[in-house]
N, CA, C and O of each residue as an XYZ file, in Angstrom:
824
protein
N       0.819     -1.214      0.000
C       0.000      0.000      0.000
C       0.849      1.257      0.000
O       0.693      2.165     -0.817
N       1.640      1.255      0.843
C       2.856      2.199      1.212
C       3.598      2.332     -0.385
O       3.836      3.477     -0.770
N       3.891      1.383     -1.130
C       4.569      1.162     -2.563
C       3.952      2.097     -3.381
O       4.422      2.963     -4.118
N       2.286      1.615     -3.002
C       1.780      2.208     -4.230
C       1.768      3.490     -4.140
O       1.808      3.955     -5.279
N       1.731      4.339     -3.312
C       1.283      5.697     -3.061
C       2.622      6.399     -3.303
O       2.602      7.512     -3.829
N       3.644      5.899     -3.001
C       4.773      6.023     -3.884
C       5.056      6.200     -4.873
O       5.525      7.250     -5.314
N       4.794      5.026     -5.566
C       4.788      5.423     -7.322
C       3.261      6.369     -7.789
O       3.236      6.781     -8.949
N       2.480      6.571     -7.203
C       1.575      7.542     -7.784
C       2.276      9.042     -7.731
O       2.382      9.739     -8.740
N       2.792      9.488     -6.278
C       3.100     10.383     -6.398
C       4.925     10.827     -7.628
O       5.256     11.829     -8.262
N       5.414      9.828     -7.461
C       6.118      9.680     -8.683
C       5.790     10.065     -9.879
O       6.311     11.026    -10.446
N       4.697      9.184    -10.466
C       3.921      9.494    -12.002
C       3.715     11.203    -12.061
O       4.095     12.038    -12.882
N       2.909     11.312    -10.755
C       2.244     12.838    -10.951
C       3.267     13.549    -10.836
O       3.080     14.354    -11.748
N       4.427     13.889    -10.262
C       5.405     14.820    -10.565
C       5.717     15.277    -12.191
O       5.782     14.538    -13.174
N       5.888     16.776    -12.112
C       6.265     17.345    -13.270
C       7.669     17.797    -13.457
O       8.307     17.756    -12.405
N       8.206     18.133    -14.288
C       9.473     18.530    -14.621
C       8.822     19.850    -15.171
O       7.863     20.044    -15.917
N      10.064     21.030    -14.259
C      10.031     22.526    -14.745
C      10.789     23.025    -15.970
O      11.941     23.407    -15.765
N      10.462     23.061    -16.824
C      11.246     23.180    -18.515
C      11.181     24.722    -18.215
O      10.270     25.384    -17.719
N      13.111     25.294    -18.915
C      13.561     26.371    -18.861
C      12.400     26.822    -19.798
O      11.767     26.154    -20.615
N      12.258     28.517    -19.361
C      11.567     29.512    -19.715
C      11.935     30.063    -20.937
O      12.933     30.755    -20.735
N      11.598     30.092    -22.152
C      12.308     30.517    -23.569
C      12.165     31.901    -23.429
O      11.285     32.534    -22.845
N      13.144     32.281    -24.040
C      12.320     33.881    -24.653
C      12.100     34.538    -25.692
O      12.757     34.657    -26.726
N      11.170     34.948    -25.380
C      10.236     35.217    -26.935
C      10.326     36.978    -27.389
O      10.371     37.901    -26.576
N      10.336     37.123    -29.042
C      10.532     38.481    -28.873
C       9.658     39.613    -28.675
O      10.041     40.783    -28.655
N       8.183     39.125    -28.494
C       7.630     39.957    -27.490
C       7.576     40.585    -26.364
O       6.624     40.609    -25.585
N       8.870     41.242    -26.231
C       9.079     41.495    -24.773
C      10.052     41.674    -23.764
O      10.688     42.525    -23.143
N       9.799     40.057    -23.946
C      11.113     39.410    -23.110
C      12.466     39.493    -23.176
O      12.850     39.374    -24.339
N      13.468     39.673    -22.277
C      14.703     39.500    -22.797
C      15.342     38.312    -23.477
O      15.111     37.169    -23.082
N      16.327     38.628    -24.726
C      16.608     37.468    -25.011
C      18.206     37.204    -24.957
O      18.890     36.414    -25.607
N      18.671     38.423    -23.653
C      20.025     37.640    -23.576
C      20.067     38.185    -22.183
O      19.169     38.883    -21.712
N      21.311     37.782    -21.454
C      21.202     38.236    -19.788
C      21.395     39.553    -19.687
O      21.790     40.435    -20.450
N      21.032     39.496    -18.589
C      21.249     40.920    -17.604
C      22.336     41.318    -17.730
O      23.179     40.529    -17.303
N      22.804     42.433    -18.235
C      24.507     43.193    -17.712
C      24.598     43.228    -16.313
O      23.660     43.740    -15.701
N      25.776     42.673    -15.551
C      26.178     43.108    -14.304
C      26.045     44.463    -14.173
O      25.672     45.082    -15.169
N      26.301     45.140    -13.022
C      26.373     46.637    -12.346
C      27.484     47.643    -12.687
O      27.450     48.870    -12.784
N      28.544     46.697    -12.849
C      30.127     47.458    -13.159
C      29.958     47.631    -15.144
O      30.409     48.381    -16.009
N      29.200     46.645    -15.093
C      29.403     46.407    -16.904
C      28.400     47.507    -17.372
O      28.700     47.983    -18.466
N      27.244     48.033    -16.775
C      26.233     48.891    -16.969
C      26.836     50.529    -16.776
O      26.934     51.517    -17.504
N      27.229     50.120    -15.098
C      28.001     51.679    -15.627
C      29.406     51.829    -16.679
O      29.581     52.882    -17.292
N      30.196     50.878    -16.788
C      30.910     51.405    -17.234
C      30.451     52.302    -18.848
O      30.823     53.362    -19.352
N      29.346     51.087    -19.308
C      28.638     51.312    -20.709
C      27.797     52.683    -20.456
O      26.919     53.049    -21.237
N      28.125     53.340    -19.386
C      26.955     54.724    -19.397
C      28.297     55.727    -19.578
O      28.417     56.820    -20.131
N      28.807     55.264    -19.196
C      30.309     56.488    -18.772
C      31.409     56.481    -19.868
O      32.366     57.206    -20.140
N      30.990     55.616    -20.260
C      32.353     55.352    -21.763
C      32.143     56.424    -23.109
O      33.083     56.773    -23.823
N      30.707     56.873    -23.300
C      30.648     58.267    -24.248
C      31.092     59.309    -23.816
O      31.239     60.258    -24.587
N      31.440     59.415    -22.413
C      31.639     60.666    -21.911
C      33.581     61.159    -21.588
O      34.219     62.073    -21.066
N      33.797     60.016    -22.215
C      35.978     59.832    -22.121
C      36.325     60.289    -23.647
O      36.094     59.358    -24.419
N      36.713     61.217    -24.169
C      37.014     61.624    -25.327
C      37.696     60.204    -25.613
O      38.190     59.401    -24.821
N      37.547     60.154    -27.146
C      38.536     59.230    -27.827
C      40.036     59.575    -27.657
O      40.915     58.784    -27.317
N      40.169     60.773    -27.926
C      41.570     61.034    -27.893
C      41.910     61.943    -26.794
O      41.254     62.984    -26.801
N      43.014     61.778    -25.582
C      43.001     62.320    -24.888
C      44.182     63.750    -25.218
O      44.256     64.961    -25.009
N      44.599     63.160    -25.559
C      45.831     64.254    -25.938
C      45.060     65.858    -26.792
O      45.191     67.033    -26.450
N      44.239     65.235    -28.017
C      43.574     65.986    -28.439
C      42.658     67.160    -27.793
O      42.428     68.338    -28.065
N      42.165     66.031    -26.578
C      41.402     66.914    -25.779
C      41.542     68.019    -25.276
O      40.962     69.104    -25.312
N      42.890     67.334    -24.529
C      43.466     68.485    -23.680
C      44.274     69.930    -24.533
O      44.389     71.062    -24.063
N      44.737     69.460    -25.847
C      44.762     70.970    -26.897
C      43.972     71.481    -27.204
O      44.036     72.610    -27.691
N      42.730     70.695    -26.990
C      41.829     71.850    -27.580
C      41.102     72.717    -26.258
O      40.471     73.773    -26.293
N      41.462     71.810    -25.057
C      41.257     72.944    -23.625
C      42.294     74.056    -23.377
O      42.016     75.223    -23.101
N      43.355     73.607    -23.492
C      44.399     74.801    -23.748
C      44.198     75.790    -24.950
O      44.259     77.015    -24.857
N      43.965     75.121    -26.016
C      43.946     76.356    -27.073
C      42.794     77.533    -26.380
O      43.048     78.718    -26.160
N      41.580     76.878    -26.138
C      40.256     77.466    -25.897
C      40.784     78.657    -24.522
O      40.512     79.857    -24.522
N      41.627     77.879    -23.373
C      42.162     78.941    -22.528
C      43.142     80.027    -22.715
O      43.220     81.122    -22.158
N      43.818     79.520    -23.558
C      44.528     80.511    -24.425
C      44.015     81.792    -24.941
O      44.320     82.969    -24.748
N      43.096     81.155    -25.693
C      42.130     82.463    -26.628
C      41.157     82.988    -25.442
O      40.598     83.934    -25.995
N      40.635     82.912    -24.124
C      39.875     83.830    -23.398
C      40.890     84.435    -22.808
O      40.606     85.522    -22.306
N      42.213     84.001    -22.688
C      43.604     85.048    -21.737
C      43.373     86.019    -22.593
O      43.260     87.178    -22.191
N      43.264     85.679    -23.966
C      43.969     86.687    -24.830
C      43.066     87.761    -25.049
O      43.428     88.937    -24.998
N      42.111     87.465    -25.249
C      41.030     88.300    -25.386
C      40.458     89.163    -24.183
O      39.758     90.158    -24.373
N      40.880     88.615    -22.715
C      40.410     89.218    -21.756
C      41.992     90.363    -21.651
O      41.892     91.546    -21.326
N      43.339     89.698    -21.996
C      44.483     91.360    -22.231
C      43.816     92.397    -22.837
O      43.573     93.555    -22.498
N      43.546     91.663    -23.911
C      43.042     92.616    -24.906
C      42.088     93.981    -24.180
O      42.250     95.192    -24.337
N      41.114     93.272    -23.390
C      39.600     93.911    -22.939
C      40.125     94.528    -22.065
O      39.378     95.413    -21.649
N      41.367     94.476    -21.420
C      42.157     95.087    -20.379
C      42.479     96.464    -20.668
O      42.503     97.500    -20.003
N      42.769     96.089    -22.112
C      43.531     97.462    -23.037
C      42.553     98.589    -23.474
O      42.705     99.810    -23.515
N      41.017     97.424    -23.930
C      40.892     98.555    -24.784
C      39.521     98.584    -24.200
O      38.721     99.190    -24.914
N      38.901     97.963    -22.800
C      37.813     98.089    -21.906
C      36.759     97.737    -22.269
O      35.803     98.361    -21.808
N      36.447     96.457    -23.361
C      35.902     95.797    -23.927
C      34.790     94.975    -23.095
O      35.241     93.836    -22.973
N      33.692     95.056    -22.552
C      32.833     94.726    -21.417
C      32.754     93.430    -21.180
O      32.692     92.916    -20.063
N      32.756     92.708    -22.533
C      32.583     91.154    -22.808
C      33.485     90.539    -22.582
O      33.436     89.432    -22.044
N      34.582     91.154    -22.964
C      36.131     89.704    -22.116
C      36.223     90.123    -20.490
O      36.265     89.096    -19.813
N      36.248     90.863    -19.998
C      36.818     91.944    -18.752
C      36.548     90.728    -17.992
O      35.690     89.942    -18.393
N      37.321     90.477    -16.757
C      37.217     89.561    -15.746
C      36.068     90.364    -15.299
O      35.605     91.446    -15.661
N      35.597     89.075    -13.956
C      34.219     89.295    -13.380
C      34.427     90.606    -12.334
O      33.346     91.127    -12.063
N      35.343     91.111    -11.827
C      35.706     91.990    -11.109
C      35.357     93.211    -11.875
O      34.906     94.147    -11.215
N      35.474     93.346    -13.020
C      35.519     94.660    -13.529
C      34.429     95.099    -14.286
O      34.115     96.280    -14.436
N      33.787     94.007    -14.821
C      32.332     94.035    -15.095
C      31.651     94.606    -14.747
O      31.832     94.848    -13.554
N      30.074     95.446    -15.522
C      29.265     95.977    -14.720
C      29.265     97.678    -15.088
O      30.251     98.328    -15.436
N      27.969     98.148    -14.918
C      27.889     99.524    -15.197
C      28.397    100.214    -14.249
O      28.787    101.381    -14.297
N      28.394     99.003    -12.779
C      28.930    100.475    -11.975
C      30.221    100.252    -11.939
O      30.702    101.383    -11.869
N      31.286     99.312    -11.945
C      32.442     99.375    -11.978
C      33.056     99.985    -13.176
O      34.107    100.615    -13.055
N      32.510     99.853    -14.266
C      32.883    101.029    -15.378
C      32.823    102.634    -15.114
O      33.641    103.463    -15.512
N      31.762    102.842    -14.417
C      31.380    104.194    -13.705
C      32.294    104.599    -12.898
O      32.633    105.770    -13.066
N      32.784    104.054    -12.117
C      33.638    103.942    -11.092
C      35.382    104.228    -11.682
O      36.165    105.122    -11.359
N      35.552    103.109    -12.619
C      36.949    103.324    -13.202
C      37.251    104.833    -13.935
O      38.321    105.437    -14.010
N      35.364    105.366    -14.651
C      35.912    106.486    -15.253
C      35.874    107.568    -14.475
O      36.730    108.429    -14.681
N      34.908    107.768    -13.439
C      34.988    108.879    -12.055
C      36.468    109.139    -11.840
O      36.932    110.273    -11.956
N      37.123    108.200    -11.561
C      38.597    107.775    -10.879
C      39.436    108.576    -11.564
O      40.086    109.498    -11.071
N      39.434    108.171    -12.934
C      40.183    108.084    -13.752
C      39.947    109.722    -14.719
O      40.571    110.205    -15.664
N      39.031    110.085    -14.111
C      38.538    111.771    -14.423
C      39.224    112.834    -13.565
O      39.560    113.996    -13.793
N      39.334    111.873    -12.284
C      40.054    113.238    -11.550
C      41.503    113.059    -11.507
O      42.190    112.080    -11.800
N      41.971    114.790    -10.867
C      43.026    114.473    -10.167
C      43.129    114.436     -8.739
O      42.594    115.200     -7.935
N      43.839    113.510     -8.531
C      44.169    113.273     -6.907
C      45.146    112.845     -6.366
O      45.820    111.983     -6.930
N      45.447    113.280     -5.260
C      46.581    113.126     -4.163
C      46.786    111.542     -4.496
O      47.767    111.168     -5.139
N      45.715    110.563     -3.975
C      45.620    109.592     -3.598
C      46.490    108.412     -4.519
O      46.814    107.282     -4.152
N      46.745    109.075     -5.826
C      47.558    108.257     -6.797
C      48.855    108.524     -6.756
O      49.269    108.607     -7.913
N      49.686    108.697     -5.983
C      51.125    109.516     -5.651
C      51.027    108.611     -4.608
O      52.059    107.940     -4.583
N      50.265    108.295     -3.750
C      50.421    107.468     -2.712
C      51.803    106.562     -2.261
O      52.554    106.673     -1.292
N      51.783    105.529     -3.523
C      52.747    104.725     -3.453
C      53.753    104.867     -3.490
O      54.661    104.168     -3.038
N      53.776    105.852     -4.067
C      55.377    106.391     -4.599
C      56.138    107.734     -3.138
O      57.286    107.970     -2.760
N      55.173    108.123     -2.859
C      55.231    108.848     -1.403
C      56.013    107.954     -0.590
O      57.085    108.333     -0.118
N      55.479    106.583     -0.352
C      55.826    105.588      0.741
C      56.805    104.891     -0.034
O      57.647    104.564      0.802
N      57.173    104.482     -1.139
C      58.059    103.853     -1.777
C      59.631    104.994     -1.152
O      60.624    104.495     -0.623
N      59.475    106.339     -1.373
C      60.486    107.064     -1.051
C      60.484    107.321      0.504
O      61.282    108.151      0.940
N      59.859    106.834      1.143
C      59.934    107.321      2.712
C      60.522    105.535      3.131
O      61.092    105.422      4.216
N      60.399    104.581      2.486
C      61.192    103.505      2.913
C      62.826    103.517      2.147
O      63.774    102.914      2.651
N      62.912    104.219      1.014
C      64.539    104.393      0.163
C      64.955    104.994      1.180
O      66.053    104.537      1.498
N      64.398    106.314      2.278
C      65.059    106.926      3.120
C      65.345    106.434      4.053
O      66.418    106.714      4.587
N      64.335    105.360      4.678
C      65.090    104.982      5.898
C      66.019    103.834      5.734
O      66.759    103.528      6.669
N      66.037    103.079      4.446
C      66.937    102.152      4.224
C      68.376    102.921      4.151
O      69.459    102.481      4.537
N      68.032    104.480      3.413
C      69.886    105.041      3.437
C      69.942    105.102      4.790
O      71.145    105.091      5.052
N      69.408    105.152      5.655
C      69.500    105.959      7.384
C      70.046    104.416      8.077
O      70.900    104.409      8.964
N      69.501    103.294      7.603
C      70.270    102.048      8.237
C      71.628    101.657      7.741
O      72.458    101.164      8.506
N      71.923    101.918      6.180
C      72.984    101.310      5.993
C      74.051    102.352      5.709
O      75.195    102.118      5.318
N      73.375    103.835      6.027
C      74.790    104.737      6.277
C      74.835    105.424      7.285
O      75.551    106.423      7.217
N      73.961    105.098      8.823
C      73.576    105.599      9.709
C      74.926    106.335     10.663
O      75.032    107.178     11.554
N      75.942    105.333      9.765
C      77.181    105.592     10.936
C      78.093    106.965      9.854
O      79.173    107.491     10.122
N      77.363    107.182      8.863
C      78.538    108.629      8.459
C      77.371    109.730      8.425
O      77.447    110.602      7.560
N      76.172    109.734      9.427
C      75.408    110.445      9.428
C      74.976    111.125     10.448
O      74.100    110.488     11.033
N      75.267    112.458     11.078
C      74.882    112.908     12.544
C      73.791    112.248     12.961
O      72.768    112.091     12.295
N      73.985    111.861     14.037
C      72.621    111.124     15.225
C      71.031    112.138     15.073
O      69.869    111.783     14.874
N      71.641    113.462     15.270
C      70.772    114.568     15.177
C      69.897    114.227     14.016
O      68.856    113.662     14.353
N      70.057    114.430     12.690
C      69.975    114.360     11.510
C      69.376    112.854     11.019
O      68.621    112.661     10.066
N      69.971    111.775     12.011
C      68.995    110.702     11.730
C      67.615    110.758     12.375
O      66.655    110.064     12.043
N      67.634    111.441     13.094
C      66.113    111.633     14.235
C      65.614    112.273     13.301
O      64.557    111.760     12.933
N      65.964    113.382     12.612
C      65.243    113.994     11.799
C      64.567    113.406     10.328
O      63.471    113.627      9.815
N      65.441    112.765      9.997
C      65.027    111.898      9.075
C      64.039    110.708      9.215
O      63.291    110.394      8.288
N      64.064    109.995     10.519
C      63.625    109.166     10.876
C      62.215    109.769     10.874
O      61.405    109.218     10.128
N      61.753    110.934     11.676
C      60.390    111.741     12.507
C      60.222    112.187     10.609
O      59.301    111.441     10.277
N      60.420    112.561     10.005
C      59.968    113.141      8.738
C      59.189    111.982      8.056
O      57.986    112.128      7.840
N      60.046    110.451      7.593
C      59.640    109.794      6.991
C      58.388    109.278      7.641
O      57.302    109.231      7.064
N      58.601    108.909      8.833
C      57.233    108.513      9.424
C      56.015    109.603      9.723
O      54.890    109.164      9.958
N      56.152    110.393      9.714
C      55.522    111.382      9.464
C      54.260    111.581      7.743
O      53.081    111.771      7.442
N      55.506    111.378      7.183
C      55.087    111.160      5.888
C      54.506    110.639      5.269
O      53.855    111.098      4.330
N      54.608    109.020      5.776
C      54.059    107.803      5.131
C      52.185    108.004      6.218
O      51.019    107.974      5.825
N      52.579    108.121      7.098
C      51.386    108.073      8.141
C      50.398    109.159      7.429
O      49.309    108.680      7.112
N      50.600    110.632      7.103
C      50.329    111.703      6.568
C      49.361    110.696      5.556
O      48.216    110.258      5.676
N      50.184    110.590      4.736
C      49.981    110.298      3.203
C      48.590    108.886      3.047
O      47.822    108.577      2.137
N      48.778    108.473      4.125
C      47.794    106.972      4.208
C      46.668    107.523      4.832
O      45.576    107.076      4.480
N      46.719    108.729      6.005
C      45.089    109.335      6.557
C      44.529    110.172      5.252
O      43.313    110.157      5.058
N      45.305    110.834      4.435
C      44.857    111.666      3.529
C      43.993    110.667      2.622
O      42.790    110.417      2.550
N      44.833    110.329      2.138
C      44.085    108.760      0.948
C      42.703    108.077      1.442
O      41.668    107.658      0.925
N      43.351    108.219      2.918
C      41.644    107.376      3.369
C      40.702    108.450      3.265
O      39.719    108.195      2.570
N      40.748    109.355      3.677
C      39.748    110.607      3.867
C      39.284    110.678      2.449
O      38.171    110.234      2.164
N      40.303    111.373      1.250
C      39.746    111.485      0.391
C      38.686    110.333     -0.812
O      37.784    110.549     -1.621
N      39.517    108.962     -0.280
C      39.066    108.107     -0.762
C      37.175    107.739     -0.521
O      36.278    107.326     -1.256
N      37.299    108.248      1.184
C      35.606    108.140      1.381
C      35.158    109.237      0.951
O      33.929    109.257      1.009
N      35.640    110.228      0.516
C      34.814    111.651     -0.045
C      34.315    111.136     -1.579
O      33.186    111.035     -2.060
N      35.253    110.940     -1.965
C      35.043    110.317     -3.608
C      34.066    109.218     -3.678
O      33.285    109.305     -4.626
N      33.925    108.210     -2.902
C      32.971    107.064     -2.822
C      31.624    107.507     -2.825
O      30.739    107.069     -3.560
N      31.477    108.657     -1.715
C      30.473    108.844     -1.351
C      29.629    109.527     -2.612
O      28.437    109.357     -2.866
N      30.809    110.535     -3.491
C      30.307    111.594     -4.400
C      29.657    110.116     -5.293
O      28.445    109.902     -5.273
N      30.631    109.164     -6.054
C      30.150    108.263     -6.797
C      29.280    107.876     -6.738
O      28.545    107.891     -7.725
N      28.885    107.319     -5.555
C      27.584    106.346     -4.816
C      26.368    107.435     -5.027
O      25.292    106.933     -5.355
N      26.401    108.613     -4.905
C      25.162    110.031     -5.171
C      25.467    109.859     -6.927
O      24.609    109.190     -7.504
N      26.480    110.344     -7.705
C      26.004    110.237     -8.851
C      25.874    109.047     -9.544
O      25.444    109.486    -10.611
N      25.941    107.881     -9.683
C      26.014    106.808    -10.034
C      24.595    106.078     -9.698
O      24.230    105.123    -10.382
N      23.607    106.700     -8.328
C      22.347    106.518     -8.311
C      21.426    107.281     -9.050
O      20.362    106.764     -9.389
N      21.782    108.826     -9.441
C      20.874    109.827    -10.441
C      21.093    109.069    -11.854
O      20.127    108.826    -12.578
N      22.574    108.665    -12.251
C      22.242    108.026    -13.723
C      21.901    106.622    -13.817
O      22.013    106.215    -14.974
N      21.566    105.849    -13.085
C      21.284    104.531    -12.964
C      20.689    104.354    -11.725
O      21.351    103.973    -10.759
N      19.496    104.595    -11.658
C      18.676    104.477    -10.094
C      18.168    102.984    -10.444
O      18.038    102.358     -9.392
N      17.825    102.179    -11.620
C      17.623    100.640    -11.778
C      18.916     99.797    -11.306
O      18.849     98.734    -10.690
N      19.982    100.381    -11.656
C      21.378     99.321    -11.488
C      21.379     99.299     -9.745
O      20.984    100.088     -8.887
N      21.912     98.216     -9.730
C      22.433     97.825     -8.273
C      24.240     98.313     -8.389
O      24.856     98.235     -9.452
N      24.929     98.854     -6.954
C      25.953     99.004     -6.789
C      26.095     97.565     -6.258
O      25.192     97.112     -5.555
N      27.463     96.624     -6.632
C      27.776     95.369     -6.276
C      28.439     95.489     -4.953
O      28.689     96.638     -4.591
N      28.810     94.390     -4.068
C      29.243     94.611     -2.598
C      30.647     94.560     -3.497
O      30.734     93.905     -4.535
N      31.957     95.518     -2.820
C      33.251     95.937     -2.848
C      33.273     97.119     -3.666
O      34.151     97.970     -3.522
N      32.594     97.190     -4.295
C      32.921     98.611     -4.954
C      33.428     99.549     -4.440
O      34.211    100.183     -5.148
N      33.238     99.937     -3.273
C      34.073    100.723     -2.238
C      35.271    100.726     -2.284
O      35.890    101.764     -2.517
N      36.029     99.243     -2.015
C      37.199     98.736     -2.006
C      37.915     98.844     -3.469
O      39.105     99.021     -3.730
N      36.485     98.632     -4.575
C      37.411     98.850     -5.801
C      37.692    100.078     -6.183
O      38.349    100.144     -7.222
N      37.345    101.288     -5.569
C      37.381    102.548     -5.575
C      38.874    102.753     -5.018
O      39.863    103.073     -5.677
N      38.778    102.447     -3.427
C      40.271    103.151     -3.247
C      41.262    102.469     -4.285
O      42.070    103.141     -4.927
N      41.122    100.788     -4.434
C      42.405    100.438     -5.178
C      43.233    100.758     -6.242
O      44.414    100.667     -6.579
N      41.700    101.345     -6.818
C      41.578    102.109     -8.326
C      42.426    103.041     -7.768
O      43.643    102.898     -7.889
N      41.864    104.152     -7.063
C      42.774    105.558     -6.427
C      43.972    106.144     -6.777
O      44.483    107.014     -7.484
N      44.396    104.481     -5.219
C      45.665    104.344     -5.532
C      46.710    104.295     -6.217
O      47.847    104.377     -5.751
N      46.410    104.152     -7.436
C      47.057    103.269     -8.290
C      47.345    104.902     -9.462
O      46.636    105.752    -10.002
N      48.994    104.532     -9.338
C      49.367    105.581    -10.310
C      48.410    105.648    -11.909
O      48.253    104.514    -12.361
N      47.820    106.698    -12.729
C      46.974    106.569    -13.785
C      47.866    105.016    -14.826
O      47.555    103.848    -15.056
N      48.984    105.874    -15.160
C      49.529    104.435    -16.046
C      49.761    103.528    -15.986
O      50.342    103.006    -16.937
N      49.418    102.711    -14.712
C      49.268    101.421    -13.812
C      48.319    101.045    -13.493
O      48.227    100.189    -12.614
N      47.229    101.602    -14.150
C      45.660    101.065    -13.614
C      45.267     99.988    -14.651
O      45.678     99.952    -15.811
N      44.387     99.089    -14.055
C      44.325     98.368    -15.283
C      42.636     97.519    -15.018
O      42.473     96.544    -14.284
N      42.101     97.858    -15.417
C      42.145     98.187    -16.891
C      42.015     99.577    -17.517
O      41.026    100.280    -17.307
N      42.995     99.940    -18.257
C      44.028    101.339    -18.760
C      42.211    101.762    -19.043
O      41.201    101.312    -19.583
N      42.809    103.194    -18.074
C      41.638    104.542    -18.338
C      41.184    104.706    -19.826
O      41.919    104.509    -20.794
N      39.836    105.106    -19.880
C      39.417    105.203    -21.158
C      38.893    106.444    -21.047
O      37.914    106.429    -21.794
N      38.994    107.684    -20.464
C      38.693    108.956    -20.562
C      39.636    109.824    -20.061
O      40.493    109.499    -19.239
N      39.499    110.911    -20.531
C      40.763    111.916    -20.612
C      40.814    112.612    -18.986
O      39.896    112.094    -18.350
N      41.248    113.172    -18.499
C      41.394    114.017    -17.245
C      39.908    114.992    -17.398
O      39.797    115.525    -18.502
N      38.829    115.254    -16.449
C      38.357    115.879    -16.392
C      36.876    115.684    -17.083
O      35.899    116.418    -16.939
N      37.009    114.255    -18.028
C      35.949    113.763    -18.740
C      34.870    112.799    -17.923
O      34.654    111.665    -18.352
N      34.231    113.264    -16.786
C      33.962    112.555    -16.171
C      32.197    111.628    -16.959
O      31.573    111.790    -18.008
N      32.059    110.927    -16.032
C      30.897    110.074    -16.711
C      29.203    110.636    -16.640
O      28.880    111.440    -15.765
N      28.491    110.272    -17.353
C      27.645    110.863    -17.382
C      26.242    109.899    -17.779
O      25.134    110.427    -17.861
């Protein structure tokens, strides 16, 4: 009895036959692994040629250097680094660059008040003691002078800019540093400014 129920359940067993695949649909080849999938997403994005690549990133950086000298020279709005950009920093360079002022002598003030005390150290000994005090109290005098003046005038000028620069452009925004790009501008002897003045002495903006 035990036998038979045996071989019945024997007979009735089925065999699971692999799943075909059909082209409705279904896949008909395996799965790509994970590494094999990305790599196949990321492989259009590796130039063929690397060498090539990289000349044609250099050439391309090349030609915005060149073009942004250029915009340096001749105040060209479209190359100009992001610093100099802008209606009001143009406003600003030509205000500057309209007047005259103390404030551009600056450097050269303090450039000669350090030549002096460098002669006062390294010829201090064929030089009356007296005469070095004097030299000493002058130069510092000088340089100190010359740096309160610059500041003073520098906030007088900001302030004038910031009043006219709102009557001709009350839509434009003044950017945060402009202030700062004011004195630097100042400072800066006329034929050392850069990007090189584009209005004459006295041509101010309008």
């Amino acid at each position: 009895m035990f036998g038979r129920n045996k071989n019945n359940s024997d007979e009735t067993s089925t065999t699971v036959e692999p799943v075909s695949t059909t082209p409705g649909g279904k896949k008909g080849r395996p799965t790509p692994k994970r590494k094999q999938a990305e790599a196949a997403r990321l492989h259009p994005l590796v130039p063929a040629d690397r060498k090539e690549a990289k000349r044609a990133a250099r050439a391309a950086r090349n030609a915005r250097w060149e073009a942004e000298q250029r915009a340096l020279v001749t105040g060209d709005e479209k190359h100009l680094p992001a610093r100099d950009k802008g209606s009001a920093r143009r406003f600003v360079r030509d205000y500057v660059d309209a007047r005259h002022s103390f404030s551009e002598w600056v450097l050269l003030v303090m450039m000669a008040s350090i030549i002096l005390i460098m002669i006062l150290s390294l010829f201090g000994n064929k030089i009356p003691e007296q005469t070095q005090v004097y030299i000493l109290y002058a130069s510092t005098i000088l340089m100190y002078g010359a740096f309160i003046a610059t500041g003073v005038e520098a906030v007088l000028v900001w302030r004038r800019i910031k009043n006219a620069f709102t009557q001709e452009h009350p839509r434009d925004e003044i950017p945060r540093g402009t202030g700062y790009y004011t004195f630097s501008r100042m400072i800066m002897p006329r034929r050392w400014r850069s990007p090189r003045p584009q209005v004459a002495r006295g041509e101010f903006p309008k």
